[in-house]
Coordinates of C-alpha atoms and ligand atoms in Angstrom, one line a residue:
M1 CA -51.4 -70.0 3.7
S2 CA -52.5 -70.9 7.2
F3 CA -53.8 -74.2 8.4
K4 CA -56.7 -73.5 10.9
K5 CA -57.5 -77.0 12.1
I6 CA -55.1 -79.9 12.2
S7 CA -56.1 -83.5 12.3
L8 CA -53.3 -85.9 12.4
T9 CA -53.0 -89.1 10.5
L10 CA -50.2 -91.1 12.3
L11 CA -48.1 -93.3 10.1
A12 CA -46.4 -96.2 11.9
A13 CA -42.7 -96.6 11.0
G14 CA -42.4 -98.7 7.9
A15 CA -46.1 -99.0 7.3
A16 CA -47.5 -98.4 3.8
V17 CA -50.0 -95.6 3.5
V18 CA -53.4 -97.2 2.9
G19 CA -56.1 -94.7 2.3
S20 CA -59.7 -95.1 3.0
A21 CA -62.1 -94.6 0.1
A22 CA -63.4 -91.3 1.7
D23 CA -62.3 -88.1 0.0
L24 CA -60.5 -85.4 1.9
K25 CA -62.6 -82.5 2.9
V26 CA -60.9 -79.2 2.4
S27 CA -62.2 -75.7 3.1
G28 CA -60.8 -72.3 3.5
G29 CA -60.8 -68.8 2.0
L30 CA -59.0 -66.2 0.0
H31 CA -58.2 -62.8 1.7
P32 CA -57.3 -60.3 -1.0
S33 CA -55.3 -57.4 0.2
A34 CA -53.7 -54.4 -1.5
D35 CA -50.9 -54.6 1.1
A36 CA -49.9 -58.1 0.1
P37 CA -46.5 -58.4 -1.6
V38 CA -46.0 -59.0 -5.3
I39 CA -44.4 -62.4 -6.2
A40 CA -41.1 -61.6 -7.8
K41 CA -40.8 -63.3 -11.2
E42 CA -37.2 -64.2 -10.2
M43 CA -38.8 -66.9 -7.9
Y44 CA -39.0 -68.9 -11.1
G45 CA -35.2 -68.6 -11.7
Q46 CA -32.9 -71.4 -12.9
F47 CA -29.5 -72.5 -11.8
T48 CA -27.1 -73.4 -14.6
E49 CA -23.7 -74.8 -13.4
H50 CA -20.7 -76.3 -15.2
L51 CA -21.7 -79.7 -13.9
G52 CA -22.3 -82.9 -15.9
N53 CA -24.4 -82.1 -18.9
C54 CA -26.1 -79.0 -17.7
I55 CA -24.1 -76.6 -19.9
Y56 CA -22.3 -78.9 -22.3
G57 CA -24.9 -81.0 -24.2
G58 CA -27.8 -79.5 -22.2
I59 CA -27.6 -75.9 -23.4
W60 CA -24.4 -75.6 -25.5
V61 CA -23.5 -77.9 -28.3
G62 CA -21.3 -75.5 -30.4
E63 CA -22.0 -74.1 -33.8
D64 CA -20.6 -77.2 -35.6
S65 CA -23.0 -79.6 -33.9
K66 CA -25.4 -81.8 -35.9
I67 CA -28.0 -80.9 -33.2
P68 CA -30.0 -78.0 -34.5
N69 CA -28.6 -74.9 -32.9
T70 CA -28.4 -71.1 -33.0
S71 CA -24.9 -69.8 -32.5
G72 CA -24.1 -73.0 -30.6
Y73 CA -27.2 -73.1 -28.3
R74 CA -29.7 -76.0 -28.8
N75 CA -32.8 -74.7 -30.6
D76 CA -35.1 -77.0 -28.6
V77 CA -33.6 -75.6 -25.3
I78 CA -33.9 -72.0 -26.5
E79 CA -37.6 -72.7 -27.2
A80 CA -38.1 -74.3 -23.8
I81 CA -36.5 -71.3 -22.0
R82 CA -38.9 -69.0 -23.8
E83 CA -41.8 -71.3 -23.1
L84 CA -41.1 -71.1 -19.4
K85 CA -40.4 -67.3 -19.6
V86 CA -37.3 -68.0 -17.5
P87 CA -36.6 -64.7 -15.7
V88 CA -33.0 -65.3 -14.4
M89 CA -30.2 -67.8 -14.7
R90 CA -27.4 -68.3 -12.2
W91 CA -24.0 -69.2 -13.6
P92 CA -21.3 -70.6 -13.6
G93 CA -21.9 -72.4 -10.2
G94 CA -22.3 -73.6 -7.4
C95 CA -19.1 -75.1 -6.2
F96 CA -17.7 -74.7 -9.8
A97 CA -17.8 -71.0 -9.4
D98 CA -15.1 -70.9 -6.7
E99 CA -12.6 -72.6 -9.0
Y100 CA -13.6 -70.7 -12.1
H101 CA -11.2 -68.1 -13.5
W102 CA -13.2 -66.1 -16.0
M103 CA -10.2 -65.0 -18.1
D104 CA -9.8 -68.7 -19.1
G105 CA -13.2 -68.5 -20.8
I106 CA -12.7 -65.5 -23.2
G107 CA -10.9 -65.1 -26.5
P108 CA -10.7 -67.6 -29.3
R109 CA -12.1 -70.9 -28.1
S110 CA -9.3 -73.0 -29.6
E111 CA -6.8 -71.0 -27.4
R112 CA -8.7 -71.2 -24.1
P113 CA -6.9 -73.2 -21.4
R114 CA -8.5 -76.4 -20.1
M115 CA -9.1 -77.2 -16.4
V116 CA -10.2 -80.1 -14.3
N117 CA -13.6 -79.7 -12.8
T118 CA -12.6 -81.1 -9.4
N119 CA -16.0 -80.8 -7.8
W120 CA -17.9 -82.7 -10.5
G121 CA -16.3 -85.9 -11.5
G122 CA -12.9 -84.6 -12.5
T123 CA -14.2 -83.9 -16.0
V124 CA -12.0 -81.8 -18.2
E125 CA -13.5 -78.4 -18.8
D126 CA -12.4 -76.8 -22.1
N127 CA -13.8 -73.4 -21.3
S128 CA -15.6 -73.2 -24.6
F129 CA -18.7 -71.8 -22.8
G130 CA -17.5 -68.7 -21.1
T131 CA -18.7 -65.1 -20.3
H132 CA -19.6 -64.2 -23.9
E133 CA -21.5 -67.5 -24.5
F134 CA -23.4 -67.1 -21.2
L135 CA -24.3 -63.4 -21.5
N136 CA -25.2 -63.7 -25.2
L137 CA -27.5 -66.5 -24.4
C138 CA -29.2 -64.4 -21.7
E139 CA -29.6 -61.6 -24.2
L140 CA -30.9 -63.9 -26.9
V141 CA -33.6 -65.4 -24.7
G142 CA -34.4 -62.3 -22.6
V143 CA -33.1 -63.7 -19.3
E144 CA -31.5 -61.7 -16.5
P145 CA -28.0 -63.0 -15.8
Y146 CA -26.9 -63.8 -12.3
I147 CA -23.1 -64.2 -12.1
S148 CA -21.6 -66.1 -9.2
G149 CA -18.1 -64.6 -8.4
N150 CA -15.1 -66.6 -7.3
V151 CA -14.3 -65.7 -3.7
G152 CA -13.0 -69.1 -2.6
S153 CA -9.9 -69.3 -4.9
G154 CA -10.2 -66.0 -6.8
S155 CA -8.8 -62.5 -6.0
V156 CA -10.6 -59.2 -5.5
E157 CA -8.8 -57.9 -8.6
E158 CA -10.2 -60.8 -10.6
I159 CA -13.7 -60.1 -9.5
Q160 CA -13.3 -56.3 -10.1
K161 CA -12.0 -56.9 -13.6
W162 CA -14.7 -59.4 -14.5
I163 CA -17.4 -56.8 -13.6
E164 CA -15.6 -54.2 -15.6
Y165 CA -15.2 -56.5 -18.6
M166 CA -18.9 -57.3 -18.6
T167 CA -20.4 -53.9 -17.9
A168 CA -18.0 -51.0 -18.7
S169 CA -18.2 -49.1 -21.9
D170 CA -14.6 -47.9 -21.7
G171 CA -11.3 -48.7 -20.0
P172 CA -8.8 -51.5 -20.3
M173 CA -11.3 -54.4 -19.7
A174 CA -13.9 -52.9 -22.1
L175 CA -11.1 -52.7 -24.7
L176 CA -10.3 -56.4 -24.2
R177 CA -14.0 -57.3 -24.5
K178 CA -14.2 -55.3 -27.7
K179 CA -11.1 -57.1 -29.0
N180 CA -13.0 -60.3 -28.3
G181 CA -15.9 -59.3 -30.5
R182 CA -18.4 -57.6 -28.2
E183 CA -18.6 -53.8 -28.6
K184 CA -21.4 -52.9 -26.2
P185 CA -21.3 -53.8 -22.5
W186 CA -23.9 -56.3 -21.3
K187 CA -26.3 -55.4 -18.5
V188 CA -25.6 -57.6 -15.5
K189 CA -27.8 -57.1 -12.5
Y190 CA -27.3 -60.0 -10.0
F191 CA -23.8 -60.6 -8.7
G192 CA -23.0 -63.3 -6.1
V193 CA -20.0 -62.6 -3.8
G194 CA -19.0 -66.3 -3.3
N195 CA -21.0 -69.5 -3.1
E196 CA -21.4 -71.7 -0.1
T197 CA -18.4 -70.0 1.5
W198 CA -19.1 -72.2 4.6
G199 CA -18.2 -75.3 2.4
C200 CA -16.9 -75.8 -1.2
G201 CA -16.5 -72.0 -1.5
G202 CA -13.7 -71.7 1.1
N203 CA -14.7 -73.5 4.3
M204 CA -15.0 -70.1 6.1
T205 CA -16.6 -69.2 9.3
A206 CA -19.5 -66.7 9.3
E207 CA -17.3 -64.1 11.1
Y208 CA -14.4 -64.5 8.6
Y209 CA -16.7 -64.5 5.6
S210 CA -18.6 -61.4 6.7
D211 CA -15.3 -59.4 6.7
I212 CA -14.3 -61.0 3.3
Y213 CA -17.7 -60.0 2.0
R214 CA -17.2 -56.4 3.0
R215 CA -13.9 -56.3 1.3
Y216 CA -14.8 -58.0 -2.0
Q217 CA -18.1 -56.1 -2.4
T218 CA -16.2 -52.8 -2.2
Y219 CA -14.8 -53.6 -5.6
C220 CA -18.0 -54.7 -7.2
K221 CA -18.5 -51.4 -8.9
N222 CA -21.3 -49.9 -11.0
Y223 CA -19.9 -49.1 -14.5
S224 CA -21.5 -47.2 -17.3
G225 CA -25.0 -47.0 -15.9
N226 CA -25.2 -50.7 -14.8
T227 CA -26.4 -51.2 -11.2
L228 CA -25.3 -54.4 -9.4
Y229 CA -27.6 -56.2 -7.0
K230 CA -25.0 -57.7 -4.6
I231 CA -25.7 -61.1 -3.0
A232 CA -23.8 -62.4 -0.1
S233 CA -23.2 -66.1 0.4
G234 CA -25.6 -67.4 3.0
G235 CA -25.3 -70.2 5.6
N236 CA -26.1 -73.8 5.2
A237 CA -29.8 -74.7 5.4
A238 CA -31.0 -73.6 8.9
D239 CA -27.8 -72.0 10.0
Y240 CA -29.3 -68.9 11.5
H241 CA -26.0 -67.9 13.2
W242 CA -24.5 -67.3 9.8
T243 CA -27.4 -65.1 8.8
E244 CA -27.1 -63.2 12.1
V245 CA -23.4 -62.5 11.7
C246 CA -23.6 -61.5 8.0
M247 CA -26.6 -59.2 8.6
K248 CA -25.1 -57.7 11.7
N249 CA -21.8 -57.0 10.0
A250 CA -22.7 -56.3 6.4
A251 CA -26.5 -55.8 5.8
S252 CA -26.0 -52.2 4.6
M253 CA -23.5 -53.4 2.0
M254 CA -25.7 -56.1 0.4
D255 CA -28.9 -56.4 -1.5
G256 CA -29.5 -60.0 -0.9
I257 CA -28.2 -63.0 1.0
S258 CA -28.4 -66.5 -0.4
F259 CA -30.0 -69.6 1.2
H260 CA -29.6 -73.2 -0.2
Y261 CA -31.9 -76.0 0.6
Y262 CA -32.0 -79.5 -0.8
Y263 CA -34.6 -82.1 0.3
V264 CA -32.1 -84.8 1.2
D265 CA -32.6 -87.0 4.3
D266 CA -29.4 -89.1 4.1
W267 CA -26.4 -87.7 2.2
N268 CA -24.9 -91.2 2.0
D269 CA -27.9 -92.7 0.3
K270 CA -30.3 -90.1 -1.1
G271 CA -32.6 -92.7 -2.5
S272 CA -33.7 -93.5 -6.1
A273 CA -35.4 -90.9 -8.2
T274 CA -37.9 -93.4 -9.6
N275 CA -38.1 -96.3 -7.2
F276 CA -39.4 -95.2 -3.8
S277 CA -41.9 -96.4 -1.2
D278 CA -45.0 -94.5 -0.1
E279 CA -43.2 -93.9 3.2
N280 CA -40.2 -92.3 1.3
Y281 CA -42.6 -90.2 -0.6
Y282 CA -44.4 -88.8 2.4
M283 CA -41.1 -88.2 4.2
T284 CA -40.0 -86.1 1.3
M285 CA -43.2 -84.2 1.2
G286 CA -42.8 -83.5 5.0
H287 CA -39.3 -82.3 4.3
V288 CA -40.6 -79.9 1.8
Y289 CA -42.8 -78.3 4.4
D290 CA -39.6 -77.9 6.6
I291 CA -38.3 -75.3 4.2
N292 CA -41.1 -73.1 5.4
E293 CA -39.6 -73.2 8.9
A294 CA -36.1 -72.5 7.6
I295 CA -37.3 -69.5 5.6
K296 CA -39.2 -68.2 8.7
G297 CA -36.0 -68.7 10.8
H298 CA -33.8 -66.7 8.4
S299 CA -36.4 -64.0 7.9
A300 CA -36.8 -63.5 11.6
V301 CA -33.1 -62.9 11.9
M302 CA -33.1 -60.6 8.9
D303 CA -36.1 -58.6 10.3
K304 CA -33.9 -57.7 13.3
Y305 CA -31.4 -55.9 11.1
D306 CA -33.5 -55.0 8.2
P307 CA -37.1 -54.4 9.4
K308 CA -38.0 -52.7 6.1
R309 CA -37.1 -55.8 4.2
R310 CA -34.8 -54.2 1.7
V311 CA -32.4 -57.2 1.7
G312 CA -33.7 -60.2 -0.2
L313 CA -33.5 -63.8 0.9
M314 CA -32.3 -65.5 -2.3
I315 CA -33.1 -69.2 -2.4
D316 CA -30.5 -69.5 -5.2
E317 CA -30.3 -73.3 -5.0
W318 CA -33.2 -75.7 -4.0
G319 CA -34.8 -78.9 -5.0
T320 CA -34.7 -82.7 -4.8
W321 CA -31.3 -84.5 -4.9
W322 CA -31.6 -88.3 -5.5
N323 CA -29.0 -90.9 -6.2
V324 CA -27.7 -90.6 -9.8
E325 CA -29.4 -92.8 -12.4
P326 CA -27.7 -96.2 -12.5
G327 CA -24.8 -96.4 -14.9
T328 CA -24.3 -92.6 -15.1
N329 CA -21.2 -90.7 -13.8
P330 CA -21.7 -90.3 -10.0
G331 CA -20.1 -86.8 -10.3
H332 CA -22.6 -85.6 -12.9
L333 CA -25.7 -85.8 -10.7
F334 CA -28.1 -86.9 -13.5
Q335 CA -31.4 -87.9 -12.1
Q336 CA -34.9 -88.7 -13.4
N337 CA -37.9 -86.6 -12.4
T338 CA -41.3 -88.1 -11.5
M339 CA -44.7 -86.9 -10.5
R340 CA -43.2 -86.8 -6.9
D341 CA -40.8 -84.1 -8.1
A342 CA -43.7 -82.2 -9.7
L343 CA -45.5 -82.2 -6.3
V344 CA -42.3 -81.1 -4.5
A345 CA -42.0 -78.2 -7.0
A346 CA -45.6 -77.1 -6.6
V347 CA -45.6 -77.2 -2.8
S348 CA -42.3 -75.4 -2.6
L349 CA -43.4 -72.6 -4.9
N350 CA -46.7 -72.3 -2.9
I351 CA -44.5 -71.9 0.2
F352 CA -42.1 -69.4 -1.4
H353 CA -45.1 -67.2 -2.5
N354 CA -46.1 -66.8 1.1
H355 CA -42.7 -65.3 1.8
A356 CA -42.8 -62.9 -1.1
A357 CA -42.1 -59.9 1.1
R358 CA -38.6 -61.3 1.9
V359 CA -37.9 -64.0 -0.7
K360 CA -36.9 -62.1 -3.9
M361 CA -35.5 -65.0 -5.9
A362 CA -35.3 -68.8 -6.1
N363 CA -33.2 -70.8 -8.6
I364 CA -34.1 -74.4 -8.8
A365 CA -31.1 -76.7 -9.2
Q366 CA -30.6 -77.3 -12.0
F367 CA -32.0 -76.3 -15.4
A368 CA -30.9 -79.3 -17.5
N369 CA -29.7 -82.8 -16.8
V370 CA -28.7 -82.2 -13.2
L371 CA -30.8 -82.7 -10.0
Q372 CA -34.4 -81.5 -10.2
A373 CA -34.1 -80.4 -13.9
M374 CA -36.6 -78.9 -16.2
L375 CA -35.1 -80.6 -19.2
L376 CA -33.3 -83.9 -19.9
T377 CA -31.3 -84.2 -23.1
K378 CA -29.7 -87.2 -24.8
E379 CA -27.8 -86.1 -28.0
G380 CA -30.6 -84.7 -30.2
Q381 CA -33.5 -85.7 -28.0
M382 CA -35.0 -83.6 -25.2
V383 CA -37.6 -84.5 -22.5
K384 CA -39.6 -82.0 -20.6
T385 CA -39.9 -83.2 -17.0
P386 CA -42.9 -83.1 -14.7
T387 CA -41.2 -80.2 -12.9
F388 CA -41.0 -78.3 -16.2
Y389 CA -44.8 -78.5 -16.4
V390 CA -45.3 -77.1 -12.9
F391 CA -43.1 -74.1 -13.8
K392 CA -45.1 -73.6 -17.0
M393 CA -48.4 -73.9 -15.2
Y394 CA -47.4 -71.4 -12.5
I395 CA -46.3 -68.6 -15.0
P396 CA -49.5 -66.6 -14.2
H397 CA -48.1 -66.2 -10.6
M398 CA -45.0 -64.3 -11.7
E399 CA -45.2 -60.6 -10.9
A400 CA -48.8 -61.1 -9.5
R401 CA -49.9 -59.8 -6.1
L402 CA -50.2 -62.6 -3.5
V403 CA -53.6 -63.3 -2.2
P404 CA -53.2 -64.6 1.3
L405 CA -55.4 -67.6 2.0
D406 CA -56.2 -70.1 4.8
I407 CA -56.9 -73.7 4.3
D408 CA -58.3 -76.3 6.6
C409 CA -57.2 -79.9 5.7
E410 CA -55.9 -83.1 7.0
V411 CA -52.2 -83.1 8.0
L412 CA -50.2 -86.3 7.7
E413 CA -47.6 -86.7 10.5
I414 CA -44.7 -88.9 9.5
H415 CA -41.6 -89.5 11.7
G416 CA -42.0 -86.1 13.3
R417 CA -42.6 -84.3 10.1
K418 CA -46.0 -82.8 9.2
A419 CA -47.4 -82.7 5.7
P420 CA -50.7 -81.0 5.0
L421 CA -52.3 -83.1 2.3
V422 CA -53.4 -80.1 0.3
S423 CA -51.3 -77.1 -0.4
A424 CA -52.6 -73.9 -2.1
T425 CA -51.6 -70.5 -3.3
A426 CA -53.3 -67.6 -5.0
S427 CA -52.4 -64.3 -6.7
Q428 CA -53.9 -61.6 -8.8
K429 CA -52.8 -59.8 -11.9
D430 CA -54.6 -57.8 -14.6
G431 CA -58.0 -58.6 -13.1
V432 CA -57.4 -62.3 -13.1
T433 CA -57.2 -64.4 -9.9
T434 CA -55.0 -67.5 -10.2
V435 CA -55.4 -70.3 -7.7
S436 CA -53.1 -73.3 -7.6
L437 CA -53.7 -76.3 -5.5
A438 CA -51.7 -79.5 -5.0
N439 CA -53.1 -82.7 -3.5
I440 CA -50.2 -84.7 -2.3
S441 CA -52.3 -87.7 -1.1
L442 CA -51.4 -90.9 -3.0
D443 CA -54.9 -92.3 -2.7
K444 CA -57.6 -89.7 -1.8
A445 CA -59.2 -87.1 -3.9
A446 CA -59.9 -83.8 -2.2
D447 CA -63.3 -82.1 -2.1
I448 CA -62.4 -78.4 -1.9
D449 CA -64.5 -75.4 -1.1
L450 CA -62.9 -72.0 -0.9
D451 CA -64.6 -68.8 0.0
L452 CA -63.4 -66.1 -2.6
G453 CA -63.3 -63.4 0.0
G454 CA -65.4 -61.0 -2.1
I455 CA -63.5 -61.5 -5.3
A456 CA -66.1 -60.9 -8.0
A457 CA -65.4 -63.8 -10.4
S458 CA -67.9 -65.8 -12.2
K459 CA -65.9 -67.8 -14.7
V460 CA -63.2 -70.4 -14.0
K461 CA -60.8 -72.1 -16.4
G462 CA -58.3 -74.7 -15.3
E463 CA -55.3 -76.9 -16.1
I464 CA -54.1 -80.0 -14.3
I465 CA -51.0 -82.1 -14.0
S466 CA -51.6 -85.6 -12.6
S467 CA -50.5 -89.1 -13.2
K468 CA -51.9 -92.6 -12.6
N469 CA -48.8 -93.5 -10.7
I470 CA -46.6 -91.3 -8.5
H471 CA -43.5 -93.0 -10.1
D472 CA -44.5 -91.8 -13.6
Y473 CA -41.9 -89.8 -15.5
N474 CA -41.3 -88.7 -19.1
D475 CA -38.6 -90.6 -21.0
F476 CA -36.7 -90.3 -24.3
G477 CA -38.6 -91.6 -27.3
L478 CA -41.8 -92.3 -25.4
A479 CA -45.1 -90.5 -25.2
E480 CA -45.2 -88.1 -22.2
K481 CA -46.8 -89.6 -19.1
V482 CA -46.9 -86.3 -17.2
N483 CA -47.9 -83.1 -18.8
I484 CA -50.6 -80.3 -18.6
V485 CA -54.2 -81.1 -19.7
P486 CA -57.3 -79.0 -19.4
F487 CA -59.3 -79.3 -16.2
N488 CA -63.0 -78.5 -16.2
G489 CA -63.9 -79.7 -12.7
A490 CA -64.1 -76.4 -10.9
K491 CA -67.1 -74.1 -10.5
I492 CA -67.9 -70.8 -8.8
K493 CA -71.2 -70.4 -7.0
N494 CA -72.3 -67.8 -4.4
G495 CA -68.8 -66.4 -4.0
K496 CA -67.3 -69.9 -3.5
L497 CA -64.9 -71.9 -5.6
S498 CA -65.4 -75.7 -5.4
L499 CA -63.7 -78.6 -7.1
K500 CA -62.7 -82.2 -6.7
L501 CA -58.9 -82.5 -6.9
P502 CA -57.7 -86.0 -7.8
A503 CA -55.0 -87.7 -5.7
R504 CA -51.4 -86.9 -6.8
S505 CA -52.4 -83.8 -8.8
I506 CA -51.7 -80.1 -9.2
V507 CA -54.3 -77.7 -10.7
T508 CA -54.1 -74.1 -11.7
L509 CA -57.4 -72.2 -12.0
S510 CA -57.9 -68.7 -13.6
L511 CA -60.9 -66.8 -12.2
N512 CA -62.4 -63.7 -13.7
Ligands
LIG601 O1 -26.1 -78.1 -7.1 C1 -25.0 -78.8 -6.8 C2 -24.2 -78.2 -5.7 O2 -24.9 -78.1 -4.5 C3 -23.7 -76.8 -6.0 O3 -22.6 -76.7 -6.8 C4 -23.4 -76.3 -4.6 O4 -23.5 -74.9 -4.4 C5 -24.3 -77.1 -3.7 O5 -23.7 -77.7 -2.7

């Protein structure tokens, strides 16, 4: 997506955003091209860490729970995973991964040792959800597993044996697995060699880690027809030096390098998830557009060492990170999720699509009950968040060919950040063109006219996510305030798509 003309609306510090009654005027066009990249379905991946109630309570309740479950996994959550067609899940962390010793999580559950989850509230982890529980879940719901290996406090031997345990059909580790009840090896594609090794994963320098990476990855072997896709631990946010060093020293030994990005302005006070000003809101939306610059920065470095774009940039943690909900454990990172989070998700995904040639995966943090979650659970109840509905509405973009587009709209400038008020993406699959548009303005509808660039479509069907108030969220025991409803306000005439997009809304249109 390119923005041809920029008109700036300047927002004075501290001022509320007061819109004029006039609608935004938005124009642009689609430029279908057979050379455009396909949007990897793994861009819709989820991160599931042993943190707060993401795993325990959020996914796993155990076979003896009163909460309806299948082999210990919540039935409502299994259904939700299927509803989203979740392509990949990253586990067991995050920071947790670098303290996780996989052998503690196999064998009879009653005999598994306990550990303290030092990163996340000092909670005692009983290891009842381990390798079998995770990989069986992936198999049950048809999700590709992404295992994050322990480099920070784990040995090369430990990693080698874990891979053998999961994927070999014969040998000592396979025998141990069989003894623990699993005859056939699992298929495991994605394997992360460390997590945030610049921080909680070992506080390493780029130079040191790139050597460590070379060593550890040597023992990440392919057993019994399984082929690993090896992912190096990337630098923090816009640390291009880290990418440079890792690519220079180890590009030929990796398939991907990770990149984490959270939309946080002040780590000491991240702000409330539900109670925020218009100014906070627009600052966040401006921050979302900053990820585009960071992706461009990392991609430019990667292009130097990997011009054919074989190595993927894996955004394996991203999303909003607010203060925890009052009264909840500060180490469990439980936050609500409003229409603001939905717009953050839509604009982020629109940006990721544009980088489909380099970005091969993105895992939002985190799937349940932590940070920008899809689902919130409270004992037997489950809530689908506004972000869940964006992921659901965007399913048609998975594995579809990107249709480049340009868009000409007003850009809000706030404290040095720029936020185009309308964000768009388009893709094509099986003869259907899907166009998604997000209007982030709090008060102005957008009159949109897009040239279809020769796409021969005559029918358009749509769905919309919007809310009366940007602070709206879905809560336990109450009717949903934010979900997907049909949208009939778009039409196609003379090769042009036109619609009026309400303020604070996201629409997805199917054209054929
Ligand atoms: O998602 C929470 C934490 O954020 C992860 O454990 C870590 O990798 C990142 O710093």
